[in-house]
Amino acid sequence: MRIRGDYHMHSRYSGDSNNDLEAIVQRAIEIGLEEIAITDHGPSHNGYGIKRIEYGVLRREIDHLNEKYPQIKVLLGLEANILGVDGRIDLDEEMRGMNDWVNAGYHFGSNLKMDYKIHLDNIFSKFSKKIHNRALKTNTEAMISAMRNNKINMITHPGAKGPIDIAAVAKAAAETGTMLEINNSHGHLTTDEIVIAMQFPVKFVLNSDAHKIEDIGKVEDSISRVIEAGLDPKRVYNIIEE
Ligand SMILES: [Zn+2]
Ligand SMILES: [Zn+2]
Protein backbone atom coordinates (compact mmCIF):
# COMPACT_ATOMS: atom_id res chain seq x y z
CA MET A 1 0.00 0.00 0.00
CA ARG A 2 1.21 3.52 -0.75
CA ILE A 3 -0.34 6.95 -1.18
CA ARG A 4 -0.71 8.82 -4.46
CA GLY A 5 -1.07 12.22 -2.76
CA ASP A 6 -0.27 13.92 0.54
CA TYR A 7 -2.90 16.49 1.57
CA HIS A 8 -1.43 17.89 4.77
CA MET A 9 1.98 19.56 4.99
CA HIS A 10 3.44 22.88 6.06
CA SER A 11 5.78 25.32 4.35
CA ARG A 12 7.79 28.31 5.53
CA TYR A 13 4.51 30.26 5.50
CA SER A 14 3.72 28.43 8.78
CA GLY A 15 5.62 29.67 11.83
CA ASP A 16 6.60 26.10 12.74
CA SER A 17 8.18 25.06 9.41
CA ASN A 18 11.14 26.22 7.32
CA ASN A 19 10.20 24.19 4.25
CA ASP A 20 10.92 25.94 0.98
CA LEU A 21 8.08 25.44 -1.53
CA GLU A 22 10.25 24.31 -4.42
CA ALA A 23 12.12 21.86 -2.15
CA ILE A 24 8.72 20.44 -1.09
CA VAL A 25 7.70 19.92 -4.72
CA GLN A 26 11.03 18.34 -5.68
CA ARG A 27 10.88 15.96 -2.71
CA ALA A 28 7.26 14.99 -3.50
CA ILE A 29 8.24 14.18 -7.11
CA GLU A 30 11.29 12.22 -5.94
CA ILE A 31 9.15 9.93 -3.77
CA GLY A 32 6.55 9.43 -6.52
CA LEU A 33 3.60 11.51 -5.34
CA GLU A 34 1.16 12.67 -8.03
CA GLU A 35 -0.54 15.37 -5.98
CA ILE A 36 0.15 17.42 -2.84
CA ALA A 37 -1.68 20.12 -0.92
CA ILE A 38 0.26 22.88 0.83
CA THR A 39 -1.77 23.39 4.01
CA ASP A 40 -0.25 26.06 6.20
CA HIS A 41 -1.84 27.02 9.52
CA GLY A 42 -4.81 29.39 9.30
CA PRO A 43 -4.15 33.10 10.01
CA SER A 44 -5.70 33.13 13.50
CA HIS A 45 -3.06 30.74 14.86
CA ASN A 46 -0.82 32.93 17.04
CA GLY A 47 2.76 32.73 15.84
CA TYR A 48 2.25 29.77 13.49
CA GLY A 49 -0.51 31.01 11.18
CA ILE A 50 0.07 32.28 7.63
CA LYS A 51 -0.31 36.04 7.34
CA ARG A 52 -3.61 36.79 5.66
CA ILE A 53 -1.84 39.04 3.14
CA GLU A 54 0.61 36.28 2.12
CA TYR A 55 -2.07 33.89 0.86
CA GLY A 56 -2.16 35.54 -2.58
CA VAL A 57 1.65 35.41 -2.77
CA LEU A 58 1.56 31.70 -1.94
CA ARG A 59 -1.10 31.20 -4.67
CA ARG A 60 1.20 32.78 -7.26
CA GLU A 61 4.21 30.74 -6.09
CA ILE A 62 2.15 27.55 -6.42
CA ASP A 63 0.88 28.53 -9.89
CA HIS A 64 4.49 29.03 -10.95
CA LEU A 65 5.57 25.65 -9.53
CA ASN A 66 2.68 23.90 -11.31
CA GLU A 67 3.97 25.32 -14.60
CA LYS A 68 7.57 24.39 -13.85
CA TYR A 69 6.79 20.83 -12.64
CA PRO A 70 3.93 19.45 -14.79
CA GLN A 71 4.58 15.92 -13.47
CA ILE A 72 2.86 16.78 -10.17
CA LYS A 73 -0.26 18.72 -9.19
CA VAL A 74 0.28 21.17 -6.34
CA LEU A 75 -2.86 22.40 -4.58
CA LEU A 76 -3.17 25.50 -2.46
CA GLY A 77 -4.78 24.43 0.78
CA LEU A 78 -5.01 25.65 4.36
CA GLU A 79 -5.16 23.99 7.76
CA ALA A 80 -7.90 26.27 9.03
CA ASN A 81 -8.53 26.53 12.77
CA ILE A 82 -11.88 25.57 14.24
CA LEU A 83 -12.62 28.64 16.34
CA GLY A 84 -15.70 27.94 18.40
CA VAL A 85 -18.89 25.96 18.98
CA ASP A 86 -20.62 27.97 16.25
CA GLY A 87 -18.29 26.29 13.75
CA ARG A 88 -16.35 29.35 12.60
CA ILE A 89 -13.06 28.66 10.81
CA ASP A 90 -10.36 31.18 9.85
CA LEU A 91 -10.84 30.97 6.10
CA ASP A 92 -12.56 34.03 4.65
CA GLU A 93 -14.38 34.22 1.32
CA GLU A 94 -11.46 35.84 -0.49
CA MET A 95 -9.07 33.08 0.60
CA ARG A 96 -11.64 30.44 -0.29
CA GLY A 97 -11.92 31.97 -3.73
CA MET A 98 -8.18 31.41 -4.23
CA ASN A 99 -7.70 27.92 -2.86
CA ASP A 100 -8.18 24.32 -3.99
CA TRP A 101 -8.34 22.37 -0.73
CA VAL A 102 -9.51 23.01 2.84
CA ASN A 103 -8.42 21.16 5.97
CA ALA A 104 -9.78 22.19 9.37
CA GLY A 105 -8.63 21.20 12.81
CA TYR A 106 -8.53 22.34 16.39
CA HIS A 107 -5.27 23.84 17.77
CA PHE A 108 -4.33 25.30 21.15
CA GLY A 109 -2.61 28.35 19.65
CA SER A 110 -5.63 29.65 17.77
CA ASN A 111 -7.24 32.88 18.79
CA LEU A 112 -10.65 31.80 20.06
CA LYS A 113 -11.68 35.23 21.37
CA MET A 114 -14.90 34.54 23.31
CA ASP A 115 -14.30 30.80 23.30
CA TYR A 116 -10.91 30.79 25.06
CA LYS A 117 -12.43 28.51 27.71
CA ILE A 118 -12.26 25.69 25.15
CA HIS A 119 -8.44 25.89 25.33
CA LEU A 120 -8.42 25.82 29.13
CA ASP A 121 -10.81 22.87 29.26
CA ASN A 122 -8.68 20.93 26.76
CA ILE A 123 -5.48 21.64 28.69
CA PHE A 124 -7.03 20.61 32.03
CA SER A 125 -9.18 17.77 30.68
CA LYS A 126 -6.56 15.18 31.76
CA PHE A 127 -6.92 16.13 35.42
CA SER A 128 -10.66 16.12 35.95
CA LYS A 129 -13.46 13.90 34.67
CA LYS A 130 -15.88 16.82 34.82
CA ILE A 131 -13.64 19.09 32.70
CA HIS A 132 -12.92 16.19 30.34
CA ASN A 133 -16.64 15.68 29.73
CA ARG A 134 -17.25 19.38 29.22
CA ALA A 135 -14.32 19.62 26.76
CA LEU A 136 -15.54 16.54 24.89
CA LYS A 137 -19.00 18.05 24.46
CA THR A 138 -17.65 21.45 23.31
CA ASN A 139 -15.02 20.01 20.95
CA THR A 140 -17.54 17.68 19.35
CA GLU A 141 -20.09 20.47 18.89
CA ALA A 142 -17.44 22.79 17.39
CA MET A 143 -16.18 20.16 14.95
CA ILE A 144 -19.68 19.19 13.82
CA SER A 145 -20.78 22.83 13.32
CA ALA A 146 -17.57 23.52 11.39
CA MET A 147 -18.43 20.67 8.99
CA ARG A 148 -22.07 21.72 8.66
CA ASN A 149 -21.32 25.44 8.10
CA ASN A 150 -18.26 25.24 5.82
CA LYS A 151 -17.22 23.16 2.84
CA ILE A 152 -14.24 21.28 4.29
CA ASN A 153 -12.32 18.50 2.53
CA MET A 154 -10.91 16.95 5.67
CA ILE A 155 -10.73 17.24 9.46
CA THR A 156 -7.09 17.07 10.60
CA HIS A 157 -5.96 14.79 13.45
CA PRO A 158 -9.48 14.38 14.98
CA GLY A 159 -9.14 14.00 18.75
CA ALA A 160 -5.43 14.85 18.92
CA LYS A 161 -5.65 18.15 20.83
CA GLY A 162 -8.74 17.52 22.91
CA PRO A 163 -11.30 14.75 23.48
CA ILE A 164 -14.14 14.25 20.97
CA ASP A 165 -17.10 11.90 20.52
CA ILE A 166 -15.66 10.10 17.52
CA ALA A 167 -18.97 8.38 16.59
CA ALA A 168 -20.83 11.71 16.47
CA VAL A 169 -18.01 13.32 14.47
CA ALA A 170 -17.85 10.40 12.01
CA LYS A 171 -21.63 10.48 11.52
CA ALA A 172 -21.57 14.23 10.75
CA ALA A 173 -18.52 13.77 8.52
CA ALA A 174 -20.37 11.12 6.50
CA GLU A 175 -23.45 13.36 6.21
CA THR A 176 -21.46 16.39 5.08
CA GLY A 177 -19.01 14.54 2.81
CA THR A 178 -16.02 15.54 4.96
CA MET A 179 -13.09 13.12 5.19
CA LEU A 180 -11.37 12.20 8.45
CA GLU A 181 -7.60 12.17 8.63
CA ILE A 182 -5.42 9.32 9.84
CA ASN A 183 -2.47 11.60 10.68
CA ASN A 184 0.98 10.00 10.66
CA SER A 185 2.59 12.49 13.08
CA HIS A 186 -0.11 12.93 15.73
CA GLY A 187 -1.36 9.36 16.30
CA HIS A 188 -5.01 10.28 15.58
CA LEU A 189 -7.26 8.82 14.40
CA THR A 190 -6.03 5.96 16.57
CA THR A 191 -6.75 2.36 15.61
CA ASP A 192 -9.65 2.28 18.11
CA GLU A 193 -11.06 5.53 16.73
CA ILE A 194 -10.89 4.15 13.16
CA VAL A 195 -12.85 1.08 14.29
CA ILE A 196 -15.62 3.34 15.64
CA ALA A 197 -15.58 5.79 12.71
CA MET A 198 -15.72 3.06 10.05
CA GLN A 199 -19.19 2.06 11.24
CA PHE A 200 -20.37 5.22 9.44
CA PRO A 201 -20.11 5.73 5.66
CA VAL A 202 -17.24 8.22 6.00
CA LYS A 203 -14.09 8.44 3.87
CA PHE A 204 -10.58 8.58 5.30
CA VAL A 205 -7.30 10.10 4.14
CA LEU A 206 -3.70 9.39 5.22
CA ASN A 207 -1.29 12.29 5.52
CA SER A 208 2.19 13.09 6.80
CA ASP A 209 1.51 16.55 8.34
CA ALA A 210 5.16 17.15 7.41
CA HIS A 211 6.89 20.17 8.89
CA LYS A 212 10.28 18.94 7.56
CA ILE A 213 11.15 17.99 3.98
CA GLU A 214 12.15 14.42 4.87
CA ASP A 215 8.71 13.74 6.39
CA ILE A 216 6.72 14.50 3.21
CA GLY A 217 4.70 11.47 2.12
CA LYS A 218 5.60 9.50 5.27
CA VAL A 219 2.51 7.56 6.32
CA GLU A 220 3.89 4.19 7.51
CA ASP A 221 2.33 4.59 10.94
CA SER A 222 -1.04 5.60 9.46
CA ILE A 223 -0.96 2.52 7.18
CA SER A 224 -0.29 0.28 10.22
CA ARG A 225 -3.39 1.71 11.90
CA VAL A 226 -5.50 1.09 8.76
CA ILE A 227 -4.36 -2.55 8.77
CA GLU A 228 -4.84 -3.01 12.55
CA ALA A 229 -8.34 -1.54 12.37
CA GLY A 230 -9.27 -3.76 9.41
CA LEU A 231 -10.31 -0.70 7.40
CA ASP A 232 -11.00 -1.42 3.72
CA PRO A 233 -8.30 0.53 1.78
CA LYS A 234 -11.00 1.42 -0.79
CA ARG A 235 -12.46 3.74 1.83
CA VAL A 236 -9.22 5.72 1.96
CA TYR A 237 -9.12 8.60 -0.55
CA ASN A 238 -5.41 8.44 -1.37
CA ILE A 239 -4.30 4.81 -0.99
CA ILE A 240 -2.97 2.89 -3.99
CA GLU A 241 -2.99 -0.88 -3.49
CA GLU A 242 -0.14 -2.71 -5.14
ZN1 LIG B 1 -2.72 20.50 13.03
ZN1 LIG C 1 -0.67 20.45 10.34
mmCIF file of C-alpha atoms and ligand atoms in Angstrom:
data_model
loop_
_atom_site.group_PDB
_atom_site.id
_atom_site.type_symbol
_atom_site.label_atom_id
_atom_site.label_comp_id
_atom_site.label_asym_id
_atom_site.label_seq_id
_atom_site.Cartn_x
_atom_site.Cartn_y
_atom_site.Cartn_z
ATOM 1 C CA MET A 1 0.000 0.000 0.000
ATOM 2 C CA ARG A 2 1.213 3.521 -0.748
ATOM 3 C CA ILE A 3 -0.337 6.954 -1.179
ATOM 4 C CA ARG A 4 -0.714 8.819 -4.460
ATOM 5 C CA GLY A 5 -1.072 12.224 -2.759
ATOM 6 C CA ASP A 6 -0.272 13.920 0.545
ATOM 7 C CA TYR A 7 -2.902 16.490 1.567
ATOM 8 C CA HIS A 8 -1.434 17.888 4.771
ATOM 9 C CA MET A 9 1.976 19.563 4.987
ATOM 10 C CA HIS A 10 3.442 22.884 6.061
ATOM 11 C CA SER A 11 5.779 25.317 4.345
ATOM 12 C CA ARG A 12 7.787 28.313 5.534
ATOM 13 C CA TYR A 13 4.510 30.263 5.499
ATOM 14 C CA SER A 14 3.717 28.435 8.777
ATOM 15 C CA GLY A 15 5.623 29.672 11.834
ATOM 16 C CA ASP A 16 6.601 26.098 12.743
ATOM 17 C CA SER A 17 8.182 25.057 9.411
ATOM 18 C CA ASN A 18 11.137 26.218 7.318
ATOM 19 C CA ASN A 19 10.201 24.186 4.250
ATOM 20 C CA ASP A 20 10.915 25.944 0.976
ATOM 21 C CA LEU A 21 8.085 25.443 -1.533
ATOM 22 C CA GLU A 22 10.252 24.309 -4.423
ATOM 23 C CA ALA A 23 12.116 21.863 -2.154
ATOM 24 C CA ILE A 24 8.723 20.444 -1.092
ATOM 25 C CA VAL A 25 7.695 19.920 -4.720
ATOM 26 C CA GLN A 26 11.033 18.340 -5.677
ATOM 27 C CA ARG A 27 10.881 15.960 -2.707
ATOM 28 C CA ALA A 28 7.263 14.993 -3.504
ATOM 29 C CA ILE A 29 8.237 14.184 -7.111
ATOM 30 C CA GLU A 30 11.292 12.224 -5.935
ATOM 31 C CA ILE A 31 9.148 9.934 -3.770
ATOM 32 C CA GLY A 32 6.553 9.429 -6.516
ATOM 33 C CA LEU A 33 3.598 11.511 -5.336
ATOM 34 C CA GLU A 34 1.159 12.666 -8.030
ATOM 35 C CA GLU A 35 -0.544 15.372 -5.984
ATOM 36 C CA ILE A 36 0.150 17.419 -2.844
ATOM 37 C CA ALA A 37 -1.679 20.123 -0.921
ATOM 38 C CA ILE A 38 0.257 22.883 0.834
ATOM 39 C CA THR A 39 -1.769 23.385 4.008
ATOM 40 C CA ASP A 40 -0.251 26.060 6.198
ATOM 41 C CA HIS A 41 -1.837 27.019 9.519
ATOM 42 C CA GLY A 42 -4.813 29.386 9.298
ATOM 43 C CA PRO A 43 -4.151 33.095 10.015
ATOM 44 C CA SER A 44 -5.697 33.131 13.500
ATOM 45 C CA HIS A 45 -3.064 30.737 14.864
ATOM 46 C CA ASN A 46 -0.820 32.927 17.037
ATOM 47 C CA GLY A 47 2.757 32.733 15.839
ATOM 48 C CA TYR A 48 2.245 29.769 13.491
ATOM 49 C CA GLY A 49 -0.506 31.014 11.180
ATOM 50 C CA ILE A 50 0.072 32.278 7.634
ATOM 51 C CA LYS A 51 -0.310 36.042 7.337
ATOM 52 C CA ARG A 52 -3.606 36.787 5.661
ATOM 53 C CA ILE A 53 -1.841 39.040 3.138
ATOM 54 C CA GLU A 54 0.611 36.275 2.122
ATOM 55 C CA TYR A 55 -2.074 33.889 0.860
ATOM 56 C CA GLY A 56 -2.159 35.539 -2.580
ATOM 57 C CA VAL A 57 1.648 35.410 -2.767
ATOM 58 C CA LEU A 58 1.558 31.701 -1.941
ATOM 59 C CA ARG A 59 -1.103 31.200 -4.668
ATOM 60 C CA ARG A 60 1.202 32.782 -7.262
ATOM 61 C CA GLU A 61 4.206 30.742 -6.094
ATOM 62 C CA ILE A 62 2.153 27.552 -6.418
ATOM 63 C CA ASP A 63 0.882 28.527 -9.886
ATOM 64 C CA HIS A 64 4.486 29.029 -10.945
ATOM 65 C CA LEU A 65 5.571 25.646 -9.529
ATOM 66 C CA ASN A 66 2.681 23.899 -11.315
ATOM 67 C CA GLU A 67 3.970 25.319 -14.599
ATOM 68 C CA LYS A 68 7.568 24.395 -13.855
ATOM 69 C CA TYR A 69 6.793 20.834 -12.637
ATOM 70 C CA PRO A 70 3.933 19.450 -14.792
ATOM 71 C CA GLN A 71 4.577 15.922 -13.473
ATOM 72 C CA ILE A 72 2.857 16.783 -10.173
ATOM 73 C CA LYS A 73 -0.264 18.721 -9.195
ATOM 74 C CA VAL A 74 0.282 21.174 -6.344
ATOM 75 C CA LEU A 75 -2.861 22.399 -4.580
ATOM 76 C CA LEU A 76 -3.171 25.504 -2.460
ATOM 77 C CA GLY A 77 -4.780 24.425 0.779
ATOM 78 C CA LEU A 78 -5.013 25.647 4.358
ATOM 79 C CA GLU A 79 -5.164 23.990 7.759
ATOM 80 C CA ALA A 80 -7.902 26.268 9.032
ATOM 81 C CA ASN A 81 -8.527 26.531 12.767
ATOM 82 C CA ILE A 82 -11.879 25.567 14.235
ATOM 83 C CA LEU A 83 -12.623 28.638 16.340
ATOM 84 C CA GLY A 84 -15.701 27.935 18.403
ATOM 85 C CA VAL A 85 -18.894 25.963 18.978
ATOM 86 C CA ASP A 86 -20.618 27.968 16.252
ATOM 87 C CA GLY A 87 -18.294 26.286 13.750
ATOM 88 C CA ARG A 88 -16.347 29.349 12.597
ATOM 89 C CA ILE A 89 -13.056 28.662 10.813
ATOM 90 C CA ASP A 90 -10.356 31.176 9.845
ATOM 91 C CA LEU A 91 -10.837 30.973 6.098
ATOM 92 C CA ASP A 92 -12.557 34.025 4.653
ATOM 93 C CA GLU A 93 -14.377 34.219 1.321
ATOM 94 C CA GLU A 94 -11.461 35.841 -0.487
ATOM 95 C CA MET A 95 -9.071 33.081 0.603
ATOM 96 C CA ARG A 96 -11.636 30.435 -0.286
ATOM 97 C CA GLY A 97 -11.919 31.971 -3.735
ATOM 98 C CA MET A 98 -8.180 31.407 -4.230
ATOM 99 C CA ASN A 99 -7.703 27.918 -2.860
ATOM 100 C CA ASP A 100 -8.179 24.320 -3.986
ATOM 101 C CA TRP A 101 -8.336 22.369 -0.735
ATOM 102 C CA VAL A 102 -9.514 23.008 2.844
ATOM 103 C CA ASN A 103 -8.421 21.159 5.970
ATOM 104 C CA ALA A 104 -9.783 22.189 9.367
ATOM 105 C CA GLY A 105 -8.631 21.201 12.813
ATOM 106 C CA TYR A 106 -8.534 22.336 16.389
ATOM 107 C CA HIS A 107 -5.268 23.839 17.769
ATOM 108 C CA PHE A 108 -4.327 25.301 21.149
ATOM 109 C CA GLY A 109 -2.612 28.349 19.653
ATOM 110 C CA SER A 110 -5.627 29.647 17.766
ATOM 111 C CA ASN A 111 -7.244 32.875 18.794
ATOM 112 C CA LEU A 112 -10.649 31.805 20.060
ATOM 113 C CA LYS A 113 -11.684 35.231 21.373
ATOM 114 C CA MET A 114 -14.895 34.539 23.308
ATOM 115 C CA ASP A 115 -14.304 30.804 23.304
ATOM 116 C CA TYR A 116 -10.915 30.789 25.055
ATOM 117 C CA LYS A 117 -12.429 28.510 27.713
ATOM 118 C CA ILE A 118 -12.256 25.688 25.150
ATOM 119 C CA HIS A 119 -8.439 25.887 25.333
ATOM 120 C CA LEU A 120 -8.425 25.820 29.128
ATOM 121 C CA ASP A 121 -10.808 22.873 29.256
ATOM 122 C CA ASN A 122 -8.682 20.926 26.759
ATOM 123 C CA ILE A 123 -5.480 21.637 28.687
ATOM 124 C CA PHE A 124 -7.029 20.606 32.031
ATOM 125 C CA SER A 125 -9.185 17.766 30.680
ATOM 126 C CA LYS A 126 -6.562 15.185 31.763
ATOM 127 C CA PHE A 127 -6.916 16.132 35.420
ATOM 128 C CA SER A 128 -10.665 16.119 35.951
ATOM 129 C CA LYS A 129 -13.462 13.898 34.668
ATOM 130 C CA LYS A 130 -15.884 16.824 34.818
ATOM 131 C CA ILE A 131 -13.640 19.088 32.702
ATOM 132 C CA HIS A 132 -12.924 16.190 30.342
ATOM 133 C CA ASN A 133 -16.638 15.677 29.726
ATOM 134 C CA ARG A 134 -17.250 19.381 29.224
ATOM 135 C CA ALA A 135 -14.317 19.616 26.764
ATOM 136 C CA LEU A 136 -15.536 16.539 24.893
ATOM 137 C CA LYS A 137 -19.000 18.055 24.458
ATOM 138 C CA THR A 138 -17.649 21.447 23.313
ATOM 139 C CA ASN A 139 -15.016 20.014 20.952
ATOM 140 C CA THR A 140 -17.544 17.678 19.347
ATOM 141 C CA GLU A 141 -20.087 20.466 18.891
ATOM 142 C CA ALA A 142 -17.442 22.794 17.392
ATOM 143 C CA MET A 143 -16.180 20.159 14.950
ATOM 144 C CA ILE A 144 -19.678 19.187 13.817
ATOM 145 C CA SER A 145 -20.777 22.829 13.323
ATOM 146 C CA ALA A 146 -17.569 23.518 11.389
ATOM 147 C CA MET A 147 -18.434 20.666 8.992
ATOM 148 C CA ARG A 148 -22.073 21.725 8.658
ATOM 149 C CA ASN A 149 -21.319 25.435 8.104
ATOM 150 C CA ASN A 150 -18.261 25.237 5.823
ATOM 151 C CA LYS A 151 -17.217 23.159 2.843
ATOM 152 C CA ILE A 152 -14.238 21.281 4.292
ATOM 153 C CA ASN A 153 -12.321 18.498 2.528
ATOM 154 C CA MET A 154 -10.907 16.954 5.666
ATOM 155 C CA ILE A 155 -10.727 17.240 9.464
ATOM 156 C CA THR A 156 -7.087 17.075 10.601
ATOM 157 C CA HIS A 157 -5.964 14.785 13.451
ATOM 158 C CA PRO A 158 -9.477 14.381 14.978
ATOM 159 C CA GLY A 159 -9.142 13.998 18.749
ATOM 160 C CA ALA A 160 -5.433 14.852 18.924
ATOM 161 C CA LYS A 161 -5.647 18.149 20.830
ATOM 162 C CA GLY A 162 -8.739 17.518 22.911
ATOM 163 C CA PRO A 163 -11.297 14.749 23.480
ATOM 164 C CA ILE A 164 -14.137 14.247 20.975
ATOM 165 C CA ASP A 165 -17.099 11.902 20.523
ATOM 166 C CA ILE A 166 -15.662 10.095 17.516
ATOM 167 C CA ALA A 167 -18.966 8.380 16.594
ATOM 168 C CA ALA A 168 -20.827 11.712 16.470
ATOM 169 C CA VAL A 169 -18.009 13.324 14.470
ATOM 170 C CA ALA A 170 -17.846 10.404 12.013
ATOM 171 C CA LYS A 171 -21.635 10.484 11.523
ATOM 172 C CA ALA A 172 -21.571 14.233 10.747
ATOM 173 C CA ALA A 173 -18.516 13.771 8.517
ATOM 174 C CA ALA A 174 -20.373 11.122 6.503
ATOM 175 C CA GLU A 175 -23.455 13.362 6.208
ATOM 176 C CA THR A 176 -21.462 16.394 5.078
ATOM 177 C CA GLY A 177 -19.008 14.536 2.814
ATOM 178 C CA THR A 178 -16.015 15.543 4.962
ATOM 179 C CA MET A 179 -13.095 13.120 5.188
ATOM 180 C CA LEU A 180 -11.370 12.203 8.446
ATOM 181 C CA GLU A 181 -7.605 12.167 8.627
ATOM 182 C CA ILE A 182 -5.417 9.322 9.836
ATOM 183 C CA ASN A 183 -2.471 11.598 10.679
ATOM 184 C CA ASN A 184 0.976 9.998 10.659
ATOM 185 C CA SER A 185 2.590 12.494 13.075
ATOM 186 C CA HIS A 186 -0.109 12.925 15.733
ATOM 187 C CA GLY A 187 -1.361 9.360 16.299
ATOM 188 C CA HIS A 188 -5.005 10.281 15.581
ATOM 189 C CA LEU A 189 -7.256 8.824 14.400
ATOM 190 C CA THR A 190 -6.028 5.956 16.570
ATOM 191 C CA THR A 191 -6.754 2.356 15.610
ATOM 192 C CA ASP A 192 -9.652 2.281 18.110
ATOM 193 C CA GLU A 193 -11.062 5.527 16.726
ATOM 194 C CA ILE A 194 -10.894 4.152 13.164
ATOM 195 C CA VAL A 195 -12.854 1.078 14.288
ATOM 196 C CA ILE A 196 -15.623 3.345 15.638
ATOM 197 C CA ALA A 197 -15.578 5.792 12.710
ATOM 198 C CA MET A 198 -15.716 3.055 10.046
ATOM 199 C CA GLN A 199 -19.188 2.055 11.240
ATOM 200 C CA PHE A 200 -20.366 5.215 9.443
ATOM 201 C CA PRO A 201 -20.107 5.729 5.664
ATOM 202 C CA VAL A 202 -17.237 8.219 6.003
ATOM 203 C CA LYS A 203 -14.087 8.443 3.868
ATOM 204 C CA PHE A 204 -10.581 8.576 5.305
ATOM 205 C CA VAL A 205 -7.304 10.097 4.139
ATOM 206 C CA LEU A 206 -3.704 9.386 5.223
ATOM 207 C CA ASN A 207 -1.289 12.293 5.522
ATOM 208 C CA SER A 208 2.191 13.093 6.801
ATOM 209 C CA ASP A 209 1.506 16.546 8.340
ATOM 210 C CA ALA A 210 5.164 17.146 7.407
ATOM 211 C CA HIS A 211 6.895 20.174 8.892
ATOM 212 C CA LYS A 212 10.275 18.942 7.563
ATOM 213 C CA ILE A 213 11.149 17.994 3.976
ATOM 214 C CA GLU A 214 12.153 14.418 4.875
ATOM 215 C CA ASP A 215 8.707 13.741 6.391
ATOM 216 C CA ILE A 216 6.716 14.500 3.208
ATOM 217 C CA GLY A 217 4.704 11.471 2.119
ATOM 218 C CA LYS A 218 5.605 9.500 5.271
ATOM 219 C CA VAL A 219 2.512 7.560 6.322
ATOM 220 C CA GLU A 220 3.892 4.194 7.512
ATOM 221 C CA ASP A 221 2.333 4.595 10.937
ATOM 222 C CA SER A 222 -1.039 5.601 9.456
ATOM 223 C CA ILE A 223 -0.958 2.521 7.182
ATOM 224 C CA SER A 224 -0.292 0.275 10.219
ATOM 225 C CA ARG A 225 -3.389 1.713 11.901
ATOM 226 C CA VAL A 226 -5.495 1.091 8.757
ATOM 227 C CA ILE A 227 -4.360 -2.546 8.770
ATOM 228 C CA GLU A 228 -4.838 -3.014 12.545
ATOM 229 C CA ALA A 229 -8.337 -1.544 12.372
ATOM 230 C CA GLY A 230 -9.269 -3.765 9.414
ATOM 231 C CA LEU A 231 -10.305 -0.699 7.396
ATOM 232 C CA ASP A 232 -11.001 -1.423 3.719
ATOM 233 C CA PRO A 233 -8.298 0.530 1.779
ATOM 234 C CA LYS A 234 -10.999 1.417 -0.790
ATOM 235 C CA ARG A 235 -12.459 3.742 1.826
ATOM 236 C CA VAL A 236 -9.220 5.720 1.958
ATOM 237 C CA TYR A 237 -9.119 8.601 -0.550
ATOM 238 C CA ASN A 238 -5.408 8.441 -1.374
ATOM 239 C CA ILE A 239 -4.301 4.812 -0.988
ATOM 240 C CA ILE A 240 -2.967 2.894 -3.989
ATOM 241 C CA GLU A 241 -2.995 -0.884 -3.489
ATOM 242 C CA GLU A 242 -0.142 -2.713 -5.139
HETATM 243 ZN ZN ZN B 1 -2.718 20.500 13.032
HETATM 244 ZN ZN ZN B 2 -0.673 20.449 10.338
#
